[in-house]
Short mmCIF file of C-alpha atoms (C1' of nucleotides) in Angstrom, two decimals:
data_model
loop_
_atom_site.label_atom_id
_atom_site.label_comp_id
_atom_site.label_asym_id
_atom_site.label_seq_id
_atom_site.Cartn_x
_atom_site.Cartn_y
_atom_site.Cartn_z
CA UNK A 1065 27.85 -2.35 -10.21
CA UNK A 1066 24.27 -4.06 -9.72
CA UNK A 1067 22.33 -1.80 -12.20
CA UNK A 1068 19.23 -4.24 -11.44
CA UNK A 1069 16.07 -2.14 -11.15
CA UNK A 1070 14.77 -2.57 -7.71
CA UNK A 1071 11.16 -3.16 -7.58
CA UNK A 1072 8.67 -0.99 -5.66
CA UNK A 1073 7.69 -4.07 -3.44
CA UNK A 1074 11.04 -4.25 -2.26
CA UNK A 1075 11.45 -0.54 -1.62
CA UNK A 1076 8.21 -0.42 0.40
CA UNK A 1077 9.41 -3.29 2.72
CA UNK A 1078 12.56 -1.50 3.76
CA UNK A 1079 10.69 0.99 5.96
CA UNK A 1080 8.97 -2.00 7.70
CA UNK A 1081 12.52 -3.67 8.34
CA UNK A 1082 13.96 -0.51 9.82
CA UNK A 1083 10.86 -0.21 11.96
CA UNK A 1084 11.62 -3.90 13.37
CA UNK A 1085 15.31 -3.12 13.72
CA UNK A 1086 14.64 -0.10 15.55
CA UNK A 1087 12.33 -1.75 18.05
CA UNK A 1088 15.21 -4.44 18.36
CA UNK A 1089 17.84 -1.78 18.92
CA UNK A 1090 15.70 -0.08 21.61
CA UNK A 1091 15.53 -3.36 23.35
CA UNK A 1092 19.56 -3.63 23.04
CA UNK A 1093 19.36 -6.68 20.88
CA UNK A 1094 22.76 -6.60 18.99
CA UNK A 1095 22.29 -9.39 16.26
CA UNK A 1096 19.18 -10.91 14.28
CA UNK A 1097 18.75 -13.49 11.64
CA UNK A 1098 16.38 -13.27 8.64
CA UNK A 1099 14.65 -16.24 10.19
CA UNK A 1100 13.70 -13.95 13.48
CA UNK A 1101 12.89 -11.03 11.35
CA UNK A 1102 10.59 -13.30 9.21
CA UNK A 1103 8.87 -14.53 12.19
CA UNK A 1104 8.17 -11.08 13.64
CA UNK A 1105 6.82 -9.83 10.39
CA UNK A 1106 5.29 -12.65 8.64
CA UNK A 1107 7.64 -12.55 5.85
CA UNK A 1108 9.70 -15.46 4.15
CA UNK A 1109 13.26 -15.13 5.49
CA UNK A 1110 14.52 -15.87 2.07
CA UNK A 1111 12.77 -12.90 0.82
CA UNK A 1112 14.19 -10.56 3.44
CA UNK A 1113 17.84 -11.92 2.68
CA UNK A 1114 17.12 -11.17 -1.10
CA UNK A 1115 15.63 -7.72 -0.48
CA UNK A 1116 18.85 -6.65 1.46
CA UNK A 1117 21.05 -8.42 -0.89
CA UNK A 1118 19.88 -6.06 -3.82
CA UNK A 1119 22.00 -3.27 -1.97
CA UNK A 1120 24.79 -5.09 -0.59
CA UNK A 1121 26.06 -7.77 1.74
CA UNK A 1122 25.17 -6.57 5.25
CA UNK A 1123 25.04 -9.99 7.11
CA UNK A 1124 27.52 -12.56 8.29
CA UNK A 1125 27.05 -16.21 7.48
CA UNK A 1126 26.26 -18.09 10.51
CA UNK A 1127 25.59 -15.13 12.53
CA UNK A 1128 22.99 -12.79 11.04
CA UNK A 1129 22.79 -9.26 10.70
CA UNK A 1130 24.27 -6.72 13.30
CA UNK A 1131 21.15 -4.77 14.25
CA UNK A 1132 22.60 -1.24 14.46
CA UNK A 1133 24.67 -1.85 11.20
CA UNK A 1134 21.71 -2.66 9.17
CA UNK A 1135 19.73 0.24 10.37
CA UNK A 1136 22.50 2.50 9.21
CA UNK A 1137 22.51 0.73 5.94
CA UNK A 1138 18.73 0.73 5.43
CA UNK A 1139 18.99 4.43 6.33
CA UNK A 1140 21.47 5.13 3.79
CA UNK A 1141 19.54 3.25 1.02
CA UNK A 1142 16.32 5.38 1.75
CA UNK A 1143 18.29 8.59 1.73
CA UNK A 1144 17.08 9.36 5.22
CA UNK A 1145 20.75 9.39 6.65
CA UNK A 1146 20.99 12.98 5.29
CA UNK A 1147 18.21 15.70 6.30
CA UNK A 1148 15.24 15.93 3.82
CA UNK A 1149 13.04 18.95 4.19
CA UNK A 1150 9.39 18.49 3.73
CA UNK A 1151 6.54 20.84 3.08
CA UNK A 1152 2.96 20.35 4.19
CA UNK A 1153 0.21 21.92 2.48
CA UNK A 1154 -3.18 22.12 4.48
CA UNK A 1155 -3.17 23.25 8.08
CA UNK A 1156 -6.20 20.93 9.17
CA UNK A 1157 -6.45 18.45 11.90
CA UNK A 1158 -4.67 16.03 9.61
CA UNK A 1159 -1.71 18.62 9.00
CA UNK A 1160 -1.49 18.95 12.77
CA UNK A 1161 -1.44 15.45 13.20
CA UNK A 1162 1.47 14.87 10.84
CA UNK A 1163 3.33 17.83 12.24
CA UNK A 1164 3.43 16.11 15.74
CA UNK A 1165 5.24 13.08 14.25
CA UNK A 1166 8.09 15.63 13.74
CA UNK A 1167 8.74 15.52 17.29
CA UNK A 1168 9.20 11.76 17.35
CA UNK A 1169 10.61 11.14 14.28
CA UNK A 1170 14.13 9.39 14.59
CA UNK A 1171 15.10 9.95 10.86
CA UNK A 1172 16.04 13.13 9.35
CA UNK A 1173 12.85 13.92 7.44
CA UNK A 1174 11.36 16.88 9.05
CA UNK A 1175 8.45 19.00 8.16
CA UNK A 1176 10.20 22.40 7.94
CA UNK A 1177 7.31 24.64 6.30
CA UNK A 1178 3.42 24.58 6.53
CA UNK A 1179 1.21 26.41 4.17
CA UNK A 1180 -2.72 27.08 4.24
CA UNK A 1181 -4.86 28.96 1.52
CA UNK A 1182 -7.32 30.08 4.32
CA UNK A 1183 -6.54 33.58 6.23
CA UNK A 1184 -8.00 32.04 9.20
CA UNK A 1185 -4.92 29.57 9.44
CA UNK A 1186 -2.33 31.74 8.44
CA UNK A 1187 -0.03 32.95 11.16
CA UNK A 1188 -1.15 30.27 13.60
CA UNK A 1189 1.79 28.27 14.99
CA UNK A 1190 2.02 24.43 14.75
CA UNK A 1191 5.00 22.79 16.55
CA UNK A 1192 6.98 26.15 16.24
CA UNK A 1193 6.17 26.51 12.44
CA UNK A 1194 4.26 29.32 11.47
CA UNK A 1195 1.67 28.62 8.95
CA UNK A 1196 2.55 30.53 5.63
CA UNK A 1197 0.11 31.52 2.79
CA UNK A 1198 0.19 29.52 -0.31
CA UNK A 1199 1.71 32.80 -2.20
CA UNK A 1200 5.04 32.13 -0.27
CA UNK A 1201 5.17 28.34 -1.44
CA UNK A 1202 7.46 28.89 -4.42
CA UNK A 1203 9.81 30.96 -2.73
CA UNK A 1204 10.10 28.91 0.61
CA UNK A 1205 10.33 25.51 -1.38
CA UNK A 1206 13.33 26.85 -3.09
CA UNK A 1207 14.96 28.61 -0.15
CA UNK A 1208 14.51 25.50 2.30
CA UNK A 1209 15.70 23.13 -0.51
CA UNK A 1210 12.20 21.12 0.09
CA UNK A 1211 12.20 17.94 -1.84
CA UNK A 1212 8.92 16.27 -0.63
CA UNK A 1213 5.44 17.92 -0.29
CA UNK A 1214 2.60 16.29 1.75
CA UNK A 1215 -0.88 17.23 0.83
CA UNK A 1216 -3.59 17.42 3.31
CA UNK A 1217 -6.12 19.97 1.81
CA UNK A 1218 -9.59 18.89 0.84
CA UNK A 1219 -10.06 16.64 -2.51
CA UNK A 1220 -11.19 19.54 -4.52
CA UNK A 1221 -8.11 21.59 -4.02
CA UNK A 1222 -5.68 18.70 -3.89
CA UNK A 1223 -4.64 18.86 -7.93
CA UNK A 1224 -4.28 22.73 -7.62
CA UNK A 1225 -1.83 22.02 -4.52
CA UNK A 1226 -0.09 19.34 -6.49
CA UNK A 1227 0.44 21.61 -9.56
CA UNK A 1228 1.93 24.34 -7.10
CA UNK A 1229 4.26 21.80 -5.32
CA UNK A 1230 5.70 20.65 -8.92
CA UNK A 1231 5.98 24.05 -10.28
CA UNK A 1232 8.09 24.92 -7.30
CA UNK A 1233 10.28 22.01 -8.07
CA UNK A 1234 9.25 19.15 -5.59
CA UNK A 1235 10.42 15.56 -6.38
CA UNK A 1236 7.92 13.51 -4.35
CA UNK A 1237 4.56 14.03 -2.96
CA UNK A 1238 2.56 12.24 -0.38
CA UNK A 1239 -1.09 12.62 -1.16
CA UNK A 1240 -3.70 12.20 1.87
CA UNK A 1241 -6.59 13.76 -0.23
CA UNK A 1242 -9.16 11.23 -1.55
CA UNK A 1243 -8.53 12.27 -4.95
CA UNK A 1244 -6.49 10.98 -8.27
CA UNK A 1245 -3.87 13.47 -9.03
CA UNK A 1246 -1.90 14.01 -12.19
CA UNK A 1247 1.63 14.78 -12.02
CA UNK A 1248 4.23 14.56 -14.53
CA UNK A 1249 6.13 11.44 -15.05
CA UNK A 1250 9.37 12.13 -13.15
CA UNK A 1251 7.54 13.38 -9.86
CA UNK A 1252 6.86 10.34 -7.70
CA UNK A 1253 3.43 10.40 -6.10
CA UNK A 1254 2.42 8.13 -3.13
CA UNK A 1255 -1.22 7.79 -2.10
CA UNK A 1256 -2.20 7.59 1.57
CA UNK A 1257 -5.92 8.16 1.38
CA UNK A 1258 -7.01 6.20 4.28
CA UNK A 1259 -10.73 5.87 2.92
CA UNK A 1260 -9.01 3.51 0.45
CA UNK A 1261 -7.69 1.30 3.40
CA UNK A 1262 -10.77 1.48 4.66
CA UNK A 1263 -12.75 0.23 2.03
CA UNK A 1264 -10.47 -2.57 1.07
CA UNK A 1265 -10.69 -3.53 4.76
CA UNK A 1266 -14.45 -3.86 4.49
CA UNK A 1267 -14.05 -6.51 1.82
CA UNK A 1268 -12.49 -8.74 4.29
CA UNK A 1269 -15.22 -8.81 6.82
CA UNK A 1270 -17.25 -11.86 6.89
CA UNK A 1271 -20.69 -11.05 5.48
CA UNK A 1272 -23.79 -13.35 4.92
CA UNK A 1273 -21.64 -14.58 2.01
CA UNK A 1274 -18.10 -13.98 3.09
CA UNK A 1275 -15.20 -12.27 1.06
CA UNK A 1276 -14.29 -15.67 -0.54
CA UNK A 1277 -17.40 -16.56 -2.00
CA UNK A 1278 -19.46 -13.21 -2.33
CA UNK A 1279 -19.04 -13.23 -6.23
CA UNK A 1280 -22.32 -12.68 -7.95
CA UNK A 1281 -21.14 -15.06 -10.76
CA UNK A 1282 -22.98 -18.44 -11.07
CA UNK B 1218 -19.91 -20.27 -8.87
CA UNK B 1219 -16.48 -18.91 -9.37
CA UNK B 1220 -14.58 -19.79 -6.09
CA UNK B 1221 -11.37 -18.40 -7.32
CA UNK B 1222 -9.68 -16.81 -4.30
CA UNK B 1223 -9.46 -12.86 -4.94
CA UNK B 1224 -5.96 -11.46 -4.68
CA UNK B 1225 -5.17 -8.46 -2.51
CA UNK B 1226 -3.91 -6.53 -5.53
CA UNK B 1227 -7.24 -6.83 -7.17
CA UNK B 1228 -9.17 -5.85 -3.84
CA UNK B 1229 -6.91 -2.96 -3.26
CA UNK B 1230 -7.67 -1.53 -6.64
CA UNK B 1231 -11.32 -1.43 -6.32
CA UNK B 1232 -11.72 1.45 -3.95
CA UNK B 1233 -9.59 3.22 -6.75
CA UNK B 1234 -12.10 2.43 -9.45
CA UNK B 1235 -14.72 3.47 -7.07
CA UNK B 1236 -13.28 6.74 -6.45
CA UNK B 1237 -12.97 7.68 -10.22
CA UNK B 1238 -16.37 6.34 -11.00
CA UNK B 1239 -17.67 8.59 -8.33
CA UNK B 1240 -15.85 11.43 -9.95
CA UNK B 1241 -17.53 10.71 -13.45
CA UNK B 1242 -20.84 10.24 -11.99
CA UNK B 1243 -20.45 13.80 -10.26
CA UNK B 1244 -19.64 15.05 -13.71
CA UNK B 1245 -22.85 13.35 -14.94
CA UNK B 1246 -20.82 10.84 -17.03
CA UNK B 1247 -23.14 8.03 -18.03
CA UNK B 1248 -21.02 5.30 -19.62
CA UNK B 1249 -17.16 4.62 -19.47
CA UNK B 1250 -14.63 2.27 -21.00
CA UNK B 1251 -11.79 0.21 -19.42
CA UNK B 1252 -9.60 2.15 -21.97
CA UNK B 1253 -10.80 5.61 -20.56
CA UNK B 1254 -10.44 4.34 -17.09
CA UNK B 1255 -7.30 2.92 -17.75
CA UNK B 1256 -5.75 6.53 -18.94
CA UNK B 1257 -7.10 8.02 -15.84
CA UNK B 1258 -5.54 5.63 -13.53
CA UNK B 1259 -2.42 4.52 -15.35
CA UNK B 1260 -3.53 1.04 -15.50
CA UNK B 1261 -3.85 -1.53 -18.23
CA UNK B 1262 -7.48 -1.44 -19.80
CA UNK B 1263 -7.23 -5.28 -19.69
CA UNK B 1264 -6.29 -5.51 -16.05
CA UNK B 1265 -9.39 -3.36 -15.18
CA UNK B 1266 -11.47 -5.56 -17.03
CA UNK B 1267 -10.07 -8.74 -15.53
CA UNK B 1268 -10.34 -7.20 -11.91
CA UNK B 1269 -14.19 -6.56 -12.38
CA UNK B 1270 -14.69 -9.77 -14.09
CA UNK B 1271 -13.62 -11.69 -11.00
CA UNK B 1272 -16.84 -10.51 -9.47
CA UNK B 1273 -19.26 -10.77 -12.56
CA UNK B 1274 -20.06 -9.23 -16.05
CA UNK B 1275 -20.67 -5.54 -15.29
CA UNK B 1276 -19.99 -4.32 -18.53
CA UNK B 1277 -21.71 -4.14 -22.18
CA UNK B 1278 -19.64 -5.41 -25.21
CA UNK B 1279 -19.09 -2.46 -27.58
CA UNK B 1280 -20.48 0.07 -25.04
CA UNK B 1281 -18.56 0.04 -21.83
CA UNK B 1282 -19.68 0.15 -18.15
CA UNK B 1283 -22.68 2.12 -17.00
CA UNK B 1284 -20.96 4.34 -14.32
CA UNK B 1285 -23.80 4.18 -11.67
CA UNK B 1286 -24.36 0.58 -12.16
CA UNK B 1287 -20.53 -0.26 -11.68
CA UNK B 1288 -20.49 1.99 -8.74
CA UNK B 1289 -23.48 0.17 -7.16
CA UNK B 1290 -21.53 -3.17 -7.88
CA UNK B 1291 -18.26 -2.26 -6.52
CA UNK B 1292 -19.96 -1.15 -3.40
CA UNK B 1293 -21.66 -4.61 -3.06
CA UNK B 1294 -18.46 -6.27 -3.51
CA UNK B 1295 -16.74 -4.11 -0.85
CA UNK B 1296 -19.81 -4.80 1.38
CA UNK B 1297 -20.03 -0.74 1.75
CA UNK B 1298 -23.62 -0.88 0.55
CA UNK B 1299 -24.84 -1.75 3.86
CA UNK B 1300 -24.04 0.14 7.21
CA UNK B 1301 -20.48 -0.61 8.74
CA UNK B 1302 -19.97 0.78 12.04
CA UNK B 1303 -16.25 1.81 12.80
CA UNK B 1304 -14.68 2.56 16.27
CA UNK B 1305 -11.62 4.83 16.57
CA UNK B 1306 -9.37 4.55 19.80
CA UNK B 1307 -7.02 7.79 20.18
CA UNK B 1308 -8.65 11.27 20.06
CA UNK B 1309 -5.71 13.07 19.32
CA UNK B 1310 -5.42 15.11 16.24
CA UNK B 1311 -5.31 12.24 13.95
CA UNK B 1312 -8.43 10.83 15.63
CA UNK B 1313 -10.00 14.11 15.04
CA UNK B 1314 -9.11 14.34 11.30
CA UNK B 1315 -10.41 10.80 10.84
CA UNK B 1316 -13.71 11.70 12.45
CA UNK B 1317 -14.18 14.54 9.98
CA UNK B 1318 -14.20 12.63 7.07
CA UNK B 1319 -17.24 10.96 8.40
CA UNK B 1320 -19.31 13.94 7.44
CA UNK B 1321 -18.07 13.57 3.51
CA UNK B 1322 -18.16 9.90 3.25
CA UNK B 1323 -20.47 8.89 0.63
CA UNK B 1324 -20.29 5.40 1.67
CA UNK B 1325 -21.97 3.68 4.63
CA UNK B 1326 -18.89 3.16 6.70
CA UNK B 1327 -19.11 5.63 9.86
CA UNK B 1328 -17.36 5.96 12.79
CA UNK B 1329 -19.86 5.53 15.48
CA UNK B 1330 -17.65 5.37 18.77
CA UNK B 1331 -14.43 7.28 19.78
CA UNK B 1332 -12.29 6.17 22.65
CA UNK B 1333 -9.42 7.21 24.49
CA UNK B 1334 -7.37 6.20 27.62
CA UNK B 1335 -6.65 9.97 28.92
CA UNK B 1336 -9.15 11.49 31.20
CA UNK B 1337 -8.53 14.88 29.73
CA UNK B 1338 -9.94 13.68 26.59
CA UNK B 1339 -12.99 11.65 28.03
CA UNK B 1340 -16.36 13.51 27.64
CA UNK B 1341 -15.30 15.89 24.99
CA UNK B 1342 -17.18 15.89 21.72
CA UNK B 1343 -15.96 15.13 18.40
CA UNK B 1344 -18.24 15.80 15.53
CA UNK B 1345 -21.31 14.84 17.92
CA UNK B 1346 -19.49 11.82 19.19
CA UNK B 1347 -18.58 11.82 22.88
CA UNK B 1348 -15.31 10.58 23.75
CA UNK B 1349 -15.66 7.36 25.87
CA UNK B 1350 -13.30 5.85 28.29
CA UNK B 1351 -11.43 2.62 27.34
CA UNK B 1352 -13.37 0.73 29.84
CA UNK B 1353 -16.62 1.11 27.73
CA UNK B 1354 -15.03 -0.22 24.73
CA UNK B 1355 -15.91 -4.13 25.00
CA UNK B 1356 -19.75 -3.04 25.86
CA UNK B 1357 -20.06 -0.41 23.02
CA UNK B 1358 -18.42 -2.56 20.32
CA UNK B 1359 -20.93 -5.31 20.92
CA UNK B 1360 -23.78 -3.14 21.38
CA UNK B 1361 -23.32 -1.07 18.39
CA UNK B 1362 -22.20 -4.04 16.22
CA UNK B 1363 -18.91 -2.41 15.56
CA UNK B 1364 -16.74 -4.61 13.09
CA UNK B 1365 -13.83 -2.40 12.30
CA UNK B 1366 -11.47 -0.39 14.63
CA UNK B 1367 -9.14 2.25 13.83
CA UNK B 1368 -6.29 2.87 16.03
CA UNK B 1369 -4.70 6.36 16.34
CA UNK B 1370 -2.90 5.81 19.60
CA UNK B 1371 0.87 6.23 20.09
CA UNK B 1372 3.00 3.34 19.08
CA UNK B 1373 3.58 2.24 22.58
CA UNK B 1374 -0.24 1.73 23.40
CA UNK B 1375 -1.14 0.49 20.03
CA UNK B 1376 -0.53 -3.35 20.52
CA UNK B 1377 -2.64 -3.14 23.77
CA UNK B 1378 -5.68 -1.31 22.11
CA UNK B 1379 -5.48 -3.87 19.56
CA UNK B 1380 -5.87 -6.70 21.84
CA UNK B 1381 -8.74 -4.85 23.32
CA UNK B 1382 -10.66 -4.66 19.86
CA UNK B 1383 -9.62 -8.22 19.20
CA UNK B 1384 -11.21 -9.26 22.65
CA UNK B 1385 -14.31 -7.45 21.81
CA UNK B 1386 -14.77 -9.18 18.84
CA UNK B 1387 -13.71 -6.86 16.00
CA UNK B 1388 -13.08 -8.42 12.53
CA UNK B 1389 -10.53 -5.78 10.94
CA UNK B 1390 -8.31 -3.27 12.28
CA UNK B 1391 -6.66 -0.03 10.44
CA UNK B 1392 -3.65 0.95 12.41
CA UNK B 1393 -2.07 4.22 11.97
CA UNK B 1394 0.55 3.70 14.79
CA UNK B 1395 3.97 3.09 13.51
CA UNK B 1396 4.19 -0.10 15.27
CA UNK B 1397 4.23 -3.69 14.15
CA UNK B 1398 1.07 -5.41 15.78
CA UNK B 1399 0.26 -9.08 16.24
CA UNK B 1400 -3.20 -10.30 15.77
CA UNK B 1401 -4.70 -13.76 15.56
CA UNK B 1402 -4.94 -15.15 12.04
CA UNK B 1403 -8.61 -14.40 11.38
CA UNK B 1404 -8.22 -10.66 12.15
CA UNK B 1405 -7.42 -8.58 9.17
CA UNK B 1406 -4.77 -5.76 9.66
CA UNK B 1407 -4.24 -2.80 7.41
CA UNK B 1408 -1.32 -0.51 8.15
CA UNK B 1409 -1.94 3.02 7.41
CA UNK B 1410 1.21 4.29 9.05
CA UNK B 1411 2.42 7.41 6.95
CA UNK B 1412 5.96 7.19 7.91
CA UNK B 1413 6.43 3.99 5.82
CA UNK B 1414 5.22 6.10 2.71
CA UNK B 1415 7.37 8.91 3.48
CA UNK B 1416 10.23 7.01 3.93
CA UNK B 1417 9.83 4.91 0.80
CA UNK B 1418 9.27 8.30 -0.98
CA UNK B 1419 12.74 9.40 -0.02
CA UNK B 1420 13.97 6.46 -1.84
CA UNK B 1421 12.72 7.78 -5.06
CA UNK B 1422 14.59 11.29 -4.63
CA UNK B 1423 17.24 11.91 -6.85
CA UNK B 1424 20.65 11.72 -4.90
CA UNK B 1425 24.18 12.20 -5.76
CA UNK B 1426 23.57 8.68 -6.83
CA UNK B 1427 19.97 8.21 -7.71
CA UNK B 1428 17.64 5.52 -6.94
CA UNK B 1429 18.57 3.48 -9.62
CA UNK B 1430 22.24 3.13 -8.98
CA UNK B 1431 22.64 4.21 -5.15
CA UNK B 1432 23.68 0.39 -4.51
CA UNK B 1433 26.68 0.01 -2.61
CA UNK B 1434 27.75 -3.07 -4.56
CA UNK B 1435 30.55 -2.98 -6.77
"C1'" DT C 973 34.46 -29.73 14.33
"C1'" DA C 974 29.30 -28.98 14.14
"C1'" DG C 975 25.64 -25.97 13.83
"C1'" DA C 976 23.82 -21.76 12.08
"C1'" DT C 977 22.89 -18.66 8.54
"C1'" DT C 978 24.01 -15.83 4.80
"C1'" DG C 979 23.92 -14.71 -0.47
"C1'" DT C 980 22.41 -16.29 -4.55
"C1'" DT C 981 20.77 -19.64 -8.38
"C1'" DA C 982 17.06 -22.11 -9.69
"C1'" DA C 983 12.26 -23.54 -9.47
"C1'" DT C 984 7.56 -21.97 -8.54
"C1'" DC C 985 4.26 -19.35 -8.24
"C1'" DG C 986 1.10 -15.34 -9.28
"C1'" DA C 987 0.15 -11.27 -11.62
"C1'" DT C 988 -0.04 -8.39 -15.50
"C1'" DT C 989 -0.71 -7.87 -20.25
"C1'" DA C 990 -1.77 -9.23 -25.20
"C1'" DA C 991 -4.90 -11.13 -28.39
"C1'" DC C 992 -9.22 -12.30 -29.82
"C1'" DA C 993 -14.02 -14.22 -30.30
"C1'" DA C 994 -18.24 -12.62 -29.12
"C1'" DT C 995 -21.65 -9.08 -29.37
"C1'" DC C 996 -23.55 -4.66 -28.57
"C1'" DT D 936 -23.05 -3.40 -41.76
"C1'" DA D 937 -18.70 -1.34 -39.30
"C1'" DG D 938 -16.46 0.20 -35.08
"C1'" DA D 939 -16.01 -0.61 -30.70
"C1'" DT D 940 -15.48 -2.74 -26.61
"C1'" DT D 941 -16.31 -6.69 -23.31
"C1'" DG D 942 -15.05 -11.07 -21.00
"C1'" DT D 943 -11.69 -14.56 -21.02
"C1'" DT D 944 -7.67 -17.46 -22.81
"C1'" DA D 945 -2.98 -17.96 -23.54
"C1'" DA D 946 1.57 -15.66 -23.11
"C1'" DT D 947 4.72 -12.94 -20.68
"C1'" DC D 948 6.64 -11.08 -17.31
"C1'" DG D 949 8.07 -10.47 -12.39
"C1'" DA D 950 8.01 -11.51 -7.66
"C1'" DT D 951 8.36 -14.98 -4.01
"C1'" DT D 952 10.22 -19.25 -2.20
"C1'" DA D 953 13.05 -23.41 -1.96
"C1'" DA D 954 17.56 -25.18 -1.97
"C1'" DC D 955 22.47 -25.16 -0.94
"C1'" DA D 956 27.15 -24.04 -1.42
"C1'" DA D 957 30.20 -20.75 1.16
"C1'" DT D 958 31.59 -19.57 5.74
"C1'" DC D 959 31.34 -17.63 10.24
#
DNA sequence: TAGATTGTTAATCGATTAACAATC
DNA sequence: TAGATTGTTAATCGATTAACAATC
């Protein structure tokens, strides 16, 4: 038994592997080497092999990895080989957008409930899902065995919604609001606040004094 | 002159610091210590001090950091103290959502042009911005001195749009499409594909065999 | 067999943290 | 002055990469 704690960096690469593998599968590629994956992803092949090796022996020496088999295995590792119900709070444009991904999603994660606090939103239908009032949240989370919550409400309401998710027994939160949320230790929280990506992107713009030497230190 | 190459990890923390500092400033807090920031962000205070020290001496021994001054400094480092024009390709729900952030944005990054390939989208108005056809992209990028492009088109069109952005002279891309994009080395690309966050979140769910020991190795 | 490629160990590299002199 | 907190060096920890025996 390999009880080694898997690092976050490794886990965050798994979905990327899955993405390339799916592309390869769509192009009916049967087999792929860590070398080839490395080229596609700009990653060191040794790193890819090591990442996968944390979870088992999925390749064949001299041959490479069977694409479909590896897809299956990574889906198992990520636990998306089983249905995972997801709730979404905040039926704005962003909420709408995320619900649409449902249609194209090839894995078993599905948004199965949408909540909003605003009376104007309640009852409208997004992708066959009726928007429910926040009061229904605790009941529906339990009833549908929802384990992940997505937050797409404005920043000032985000902490409040997070609390309600936690209270209702959710295990993980994907937060799109530009706010720093406090949750109990056992709750996993991933931030998807795009303003962060955008700001860090700006850093790398060439300036009069570009990123490398824009320091004010002399 | 500190020519040390700043690591990506450091740069990605800067927007987070900025976020807390803005919150503190809104609450009229004048001064903050690395200790306090560390508690708020679950980061080691030494790390925060070291991150900031890469760029200069912004604090005062025995006192801490002046909130407003540090905000200014980080904005300078990230180059968001000057206006940065951003283009967005893909006027779907996600594109709409991102345009709305414009209104609340406190920094100088602004989406100033929106493009879409679909005739049904062209000409409609989002937040006072008329959606333009893709053909206009090269001209408008140059004319408005746009340096960053956001991609919110479907995955299968994403590479094509990226190529057009690069061709038009853009320096950085924020990609929301669940696709792996190839761009020249000098172009910076940040992926904001939320399906990745969601999949890696699933890994941490407690299973029958939870994340720590779900390995198939024996 | 010869060539390719895995899984894994060891070496390297880089990032985080502890510790503390300087100083407000 | 005494207490607090920075900026920075040194120590630690962890992640990436190189190298190679095993083997298809």
